[in-house]
């Protein structure tokens, strides 16, 4: 049989790399707790309607990228392509839309999109997302963006990122926006790509999202912040003004981006992205915005909401680009328990379990093999260089030989007190796990 491989666009995270993930996750949880967010874990599979009803029928994620299949019961199910719709579904299902007040969630986990894999674009990738329900205040937008920037700072990558910001207006503004966009692009139809020609009919907003250089340059030339200001209602313009002023007050300088529309249809008003320009084509580290109508659209009580998601693979890539990976070293078990013959293996097991019970990372020989080979292996793997040797005599005398691999020094210690002694000498934050 030819060796099996992971599917294209998915990858194994091997232990050395998993350390970096753990560090990222621990940092993220600490910061999220400071801001009062609580974790929510939703299923990786959902009924297709959760996404088809919320992300927009013309959104690429729905038309081209969903892992959609029929399960054994004949239901249409989807491997979640993003977290927001699932969290909204859970928010409504558990009656949280009826309780009022502010609800803050965060989630961490894999998402699935059938995109053409390339650097920074995977079919299974991981997001850290947050969603806040129950506030329509512009200052809530500012706090969410501040959290995003705080996370990036704690990940050590704040220096080279740019915050892009736009206001997409409320549903009442949408017909005007679409009409004005259509009018702006109509004279340029021959220059638009095939997809955008269709978008012009179905949803002109999506043209702003097109990656085709020609479509991009037309969009950048025609669509300005001034144009948005004209298309949006007074209340949306005021909201945006307050967001910008308050961001500056807390020293966050947004780049106003009239062509930022995000790839999902649920956004209203504030929309944002953080870009790490050094990452090449896939340079969006994260993005989000308000979605004040989604809860109602999915059958809940009208509840304003806002959130964002960071792509963790891209955060790790940005850390690499900033040279922040040097300290990620595996910590090996600190103590190795060797046995002279296989008869002492059960005693070795008893000792290694006692060490671990006291928080000392340790491993033991479990094979019938010569002591010399065990010591060679210990020297290779054992970072502290402490080996405990049990032979027939040691077991009889209730002692253990303690060998320091670095100096070659050997001492005999009573078996009854060795664990306590080592604990005092070498215990540091446990590396076992
Ligand atoms: P999104 O912009 O589709 O937003 O994804 C957020 C981030 O996930 C992107 O900026 C990117 O870093 C990462 N990402 C997306 N697709 C891939 C991929 N194929 N491979 C690697 N990374 C990827 C959302 O998903 C919204 N749910 C965010 C949100 C939360 N809005 C409101 N609340």
PDB file of N, CA and C and ligand atoms in Angstrom, residues 61 81-84 107 113 115 120-123 125 127 130-131 262 264 266-267 273 284-289 291 306-311 313-314, ligand 1:
ATOM      1  N   UNK A  61     -17.749  31.842   0.319  1.00  0.00           N
ATOM      2  CA  UNK A  61     -17.673  30.752   1.302  1.00  0.00           C
ATOM      3  C   UNK A  61     -18.839  29.795   1.086  1.00  0.00           C
ATOM      4  N   UNK A  81     -17.419  26.592   8.351  1.00  0.00           N
ATOM      5  CA  UNK A  81     -16.401  27.400   7.675  1.00  0.00           C
ATOM      6  C   UNK A  81     -15.981  28.606   8.503  1.00  0.00           C
ATOM      7  N   UNK A  82     -16.731  28.918   9.557  1.00  0.00           N
ATOM      8  CA  UNK A  82     -16.428  30.060  10.421  1.00  0.00           C
ATOM      9  C   UNK A  82     -17.214  29.877  11.713  1.00  0.00           C
ATOM     10  N   UNK A  83     -16.971  30.740  12.700  1.00  0.00           N
ATOM     11  CA  UNK A  83     -17.573  30.509  14.008  1.00  0.00           C
ATOM     12  C   UNK A  83     -18.794  31.350  14.341  1.00  0.00           C
ATOM     13  N   UNK A  84     -18.918  32.511  13.713  1.00  0.00           N
ATOM     14  CA  UNK A  84     -19.956  33.459  14.129  1.00  0.00           C
ATOM     15  C   UNK A  84     -21.370  32.863  14.034  1.00  0.00           C
ATOM     16  N   UNK A 107     -13.969  31.722  21.224  1.00  0.00           N
ATOM     17  CA  UNK A 107     -13.808  30.327  20.795  1.00  0.00           C
ATOM     18  C   UNK A 107     -12.467  30.177  20.101  1.00  0.00           C
ATOM     19  N   UNK A 113     -12.586  25.307   5.002  1.00  0.00           N
ATOM     20  CA  UNK A 113     -13.026  25.943   3.750  1.00  0.00           C
ATOM     21  C   UNK A 113     -12.285  25.262   2.605  1.00  0.00           C
ATOM     22  N   UNK A 115     -10.773  25.848  -0.062  1.00  0.00           N
ATOM     23  CA  UNK A 115     -10.093  26.839  -0.906  1.00  0.00           C
ATOM     24  C   UNK A 115      -8.882  26.187  -1.553  1.00  0.00           C
ATOM     25  N   UNK A 120      -0.401  30.208   3.803  1.00  0.00           N
ATOM     26  CA  UNK A 120      -1.339  30.996   4.606  1.00  0.00           C
ATOM     27  C   UNK A 120      -2.798  30.730   4.280  1.00  0.00           C
ATOM     28  N   UNK A 121      -3.051  29.822   3.333  1.00  0.00           N
ATOM     29  CA  UNK A 121      -4.449  29.483   3.032  1.00  0.00           C
ATOM     30  C   UNK A 121      -4.609  27.976   3.082  1.00  0.00           C
ATOM     31  N   UNK A 122      -5.407  27.515   4.040  1.00  0.00           N
ATOM     32  CA  UNK A 122      -5.531  26.089   4.261  1.00  0.00           C
ATOM     33  C   UNK A 122      -6.996  25.679   4.168  1.00  0.00           C
ATOM     34  N   UNK A 123      -7.187  24.375   4.079  1.00  0.00           N
ATOM     35  CA  UNK A 123      -8.578  23.892   4.055  1.00  0.00           C
ATOM     36  C   UNK A 123      -9.080  23.627   5.469  1.00  0.00           C
ATOM     37  N   UNK A 125      -8.122  25.264   8.977  1.00  0.00           N
ATOM     38  CA  UNK A 125      -7.295  26.271   9.644  1.00  0.00           C
ATOM     39  C   UNK A 125      -7.932  26.551  11.000  1.00  0.00           C
ATOM     40  N   UNK A 127      -9.122  29.305  14.064  1.00  0.00           N
ATOM     41  CA  UNK A 127      -9.469  30.687  14.404  1.00  0.00           C
ATOM     42  C   UNK A 127      -9.577  30.862  15.915  1.00  0.00           C
ATOM     43  N   UNK A 130     -14.050  36.106  18.796  1.00  0.00           N
ATOM     44  CA  UNK A 130     -14.845  36.620  19.912  1.00  0.00           C
ATOM     45  C   UNK A 130     -16.160  37.161  19.341  1.00  0.00           C
ATOM     46  N   UNK A 131     -17.206  37.064  20.143  1.00  0.00           N
ATOM     47  CA  UNK A 131     -18.509  37.616  19.755  1.00  0.00           C
ATOM     48  C   UNK A 131     -19.121  38.259  21.000  1.00  0.00           C
ATOM     49  N   UNK A 262     -15.409  42.941   3.487  1.00  0.00           N
ATOM     50  CA  UNK A 262     -15.463  41.624   4.118  1.00  0.00           C
ATOM     51  C   UNK A 262     -16.206  40.637   3.208  1.00  0.00           C
ATOM     52  N   UNK A 264     -18.358  38.277   3.919  1.00  0.00           N
ATOM     53  CA  UNK A 264     -19.600  37.680   4.424  1.00  0.00           C
ATOM     54  C   UNK A 264     -20.682  38.741   4.464  1.00  0.00           C
ATOM     55  N   UNK A 266     -23.259  39.219   6.498  1.00  0.00           N
ATOM     56  CA  UNK A 266     -23.993  39.615   7.694  1.00  0.00           C
ATOM     57  C   UNK A 266     -23.556  40.937   8.313  1.00  0.00           C
ATOM     58  N   UNK A 267     -22.490  41.542   7.796  1.00  0.00           N
ATOM     59  CA  UNK A 267     -21.972  42.741   8.455  1.00  0.00           C
ATOM     60  C   UNK A 267     -22.840  43.979   8.256  1.00  0.00           C
ATOM     61  N   UNK A 273     -10.330  44.913   9.477  1.00  0.00           N
ATOM     62  CA  UNK A 273      -9.395  43.818   9.230  1.00  0.00           C
ATOM     63  C   UNK A 273      -8.029  44.225   9.743  1.00  0.00           C
ATOM     64  N   UNK A 284      -4.256  38.935   5.511  1.00  0.00           N
ATOM     65  CA  UNK A 284      -5.234  39.308   6.544  1.00  0.00           C
ATOM     66  C   UNK A 284      -5.064  38.365   7.732  1.00  0.00           C
ATOM     67  N   UNK A 285      -4.616  38.913   8.836  1.00  0.00           N
ATOM     68  CA  UNK A 285      -4.444  38.094  10.043  1.00  0.00           C
ATOM     69  C   UNK A 285      -5.790  37.858  10.704  1.00  0.00           C
ATOM     70  N   UNK A 286      -6.650  38.866  10.616  1.00  0.00           N
ATOM     71  CA  UNK A 286      -7.967  38.715  11.243  1.00  0.00           C
ATOM     72  C   UNK A 286      -8.924  39.753  10.714  1.00  0.00           C
ATOM     73  N   UNK A 287     -10.187  39.549  11.037  1.00  0.00           N
ATOM     74  CA  UNK A 287     -11.174  40.515  10.590  1.00  0.00           C
ATOM     75  C   UNK A 287     -12.479  40.320  11.327  1.00  0.00           C
ATOM     76  N   UNK A 288     -13.318  41.344  11.253  1.00  0.00           N
ATOM     77  CA  UNK A 288     -14.611  41.225  11.924  1.00  0.00           C
ATOM     78  C   UNK A 288     -15.447  42.448  11.694  1.00  0.00           C
ATOM     79  N   UNK A 289     -16.454  42.595  12.561  1.00  0.00           N
ATOM     80  CA  UNK A 289     -17.332  43.754  12.437  1.00  0.00           C
ATOM     81  C   UNK A 289     -18.645  43.524  13.144  1.00  0.00           C
ATOM     82  N   UNK A 291     -22.677  42.901  13.381  1.00  0.00           N
ATOM     83  CA  UNK A 291     -23.704  42.160  12.619  1.00  0.00           C
ATOM     84  C   UNK A 291     -25.012  42.262  13.406  1.00  0.00           C
ATOM     85  N   UNK A 306     -21.274  42.193  17.757  1.00  0.00           N
ATOM     86  CA  UNK A 306     -20.029  42.498  17.040  1.00  0.00           C
ATOM     87  C   UNK A 306     -18.981  41.463  17.446  1.00  0.00           C
ATOM     88  N   UNK A 307     -18.041  41.196  16.535  1.00  0.00           N
ATOM     89  CA  UNK A 307     -16.981  40.235  16.870  1.00  0.00           C
ATOM     90  C   UNK A 307     -15.883  40.257  15.836  1.00  0.00           C
ATOM     91  N   UNK A 308     -14.902  39.391  16.040  1.00  0.00           N
ATOM     92  CA  UNK A 308     -13.835  39.220  15.047  1.00  0.00           C
ATOM     93  C   UNK A 308     -13.238  37.837  15.190  1.00  0.00           C
ATOM     94  N   UNK A 309     -12.478  37.437  14.192  1.00  0.00           N
ATOM     95  CA  UNK A 309     -11.721  36.182  14.302  1.00  0.00           C
ATOM     96  C   UNK A 309     -10.316  36.414  13.768  1.00  0.00           C
ATOM     97  N   UNK A 310      -9.357  35.812  14.471  1.00  0.00           N
ATOM     98  CA  UNK A 310      -7.959  35.845  14.035  1.00  0.00           C
ATOM     99  C   UNK A 310      -7.631  34.480  13.441  1.00  0.00           C
ATOM    100  N   UNK A 311      -6.891  34.462  12.337  1.00  0.00           N
ATOM    101  CA  UNK A 311      -6.423  33.185  11.773  1.00  0.00           C
ATOM    102  C   UNK A 311      -5.102  32.828  12.451  1.00  0.00           C
ATOM    103  N   UNK A 313      -2.928  30.311  12.139  1.00  0.00           N
ATOM    104  CA  UNK A 313      -1.774  29.961  11.291  1.00  0.00           C
ATOM    105  C   UNK A 313      -1.054  31.240  10.854  1.00  0.00           C
ATOM    106  N   UNK A 314      -1.856  32.249  10.513  1.00  0.00           N
ATOM    107  CA  UNK A 314      -1.251  33.500  10.027  1.00  0.00           C
ATOM    108  C   UNK A 314      -0.584  34.273  11.163  1.00  0.00           C
TER     109      UNK A 314
HETATM  110  P1  LIG B   1     -12.917  35.812   7.994  1.00  0.00           P
HETATM  111  O1  LIG B   1     -12.329  37.097   7.547  1.00  0.00           O
HETATM  112  O2  LIG B   1     -13.568  34.973   6.990  1.00  0.00           O
HETATM  113  O3  LIG B   1     -13.948  36.188   9.149  1.00  0.00           O
HETATM  114  O4  LIG B   1     -11.807  34.962   8.715  1.00  0.00           O
HETATM  115  C1  LIG B   1     -11.043  35.499   9.791  1.00  0.00           C
HETATM  116  C2  LIG B   1      -9.578  35.125   9.626  1.00  0.00           C
HETATM  117  O5  LIG B   1      -9.435  33.706   9.485  1.00  0.00           O
HETATM  118  C3  LIG B   1      -8.927  35.674   8.364  1.00  0.00           C
HETATM  119  O6  LIG B   1      -8.517  37.017   8.545  1.00  0.00           O
HETATM  120  C4  LIG B   1      -7.735  34.739   8.225  1.00  0.00           C
HETATM  121  O7  LIG B   1      -6.671  35.139   9.069  1.00  0.00           O
HETATM  122  C5  LIG B   1      -8.286  33.422   8.719  1.00  0.00           C
HETATM  123  N1  LIG B   1      -8.622  32.557   7.567  1.00  0.00           N
HETATM  124  C6  LIG B   1      -9.731  32.591   6.809  1.00  0.00           C
HETATM  125  N2  LIG B   1      -9.691  31.652   5.842  1.00  0.00           N
HETATM  126  C7  LIG B   1      -8.509  31.006   6.001  1.00  0.00           C
HETATM  127  C8  LIG B   1      -7.860  29.923   5.316  1.00  0.00           C
HETATM  128  N3  LIG B   1      -8.443  29.285   4.296  1.00  0.00           N
HETATM  129  N4  LIG B   1      -6.639  29.525   5.752  1.00  0.00           N
HETATM  130  C9  LIG B   1      -6.037  30.143   6.799  1.00  0.00           C
HETATM  131  N5  LIG B   1      -6.607  31.156   7.488  1.00  0.00           N
HETATM  132  C10 LIG B   1      -7.822  31.588   7.097  1.00  0.00           C
HETATM  133  C11 LIG B   1     -14.705  35.277   9.809  1.00  0.00           C
HETATM  134  O8  LIG B   1     -14.550  34.094   9.760  1.00  0.00           O
HETATM  135  C12 LIG B   1     -15.737  35.917  10.712  1.00  0.00           C
HETATM  136  N6  LIG B   1     -16.525  34.829  11.356  1.00  0.00           N
HETATM  137  C13 LIG B   1     -15.095  36.820  11.736  1.00  0.00           C
HETATM  138  C14 LIG B   1     -16.066  37.456  12.654  1.00  0.00           C
HETATM  139  C15 LIG B   1     -16.339  37.114  13.924  1.00  0.00           C
HETATM  140  N7  LIG B   1     -16.884  38.439  12.343  1.00  0.00           N
HETATM  141  C16 LIG B   1     -17.646  38.725  13.370  1.00  0.00           C
HETATM  142  N8  LIG B   1     -17.336  37.904  14.341  1.00  0.00           N
END
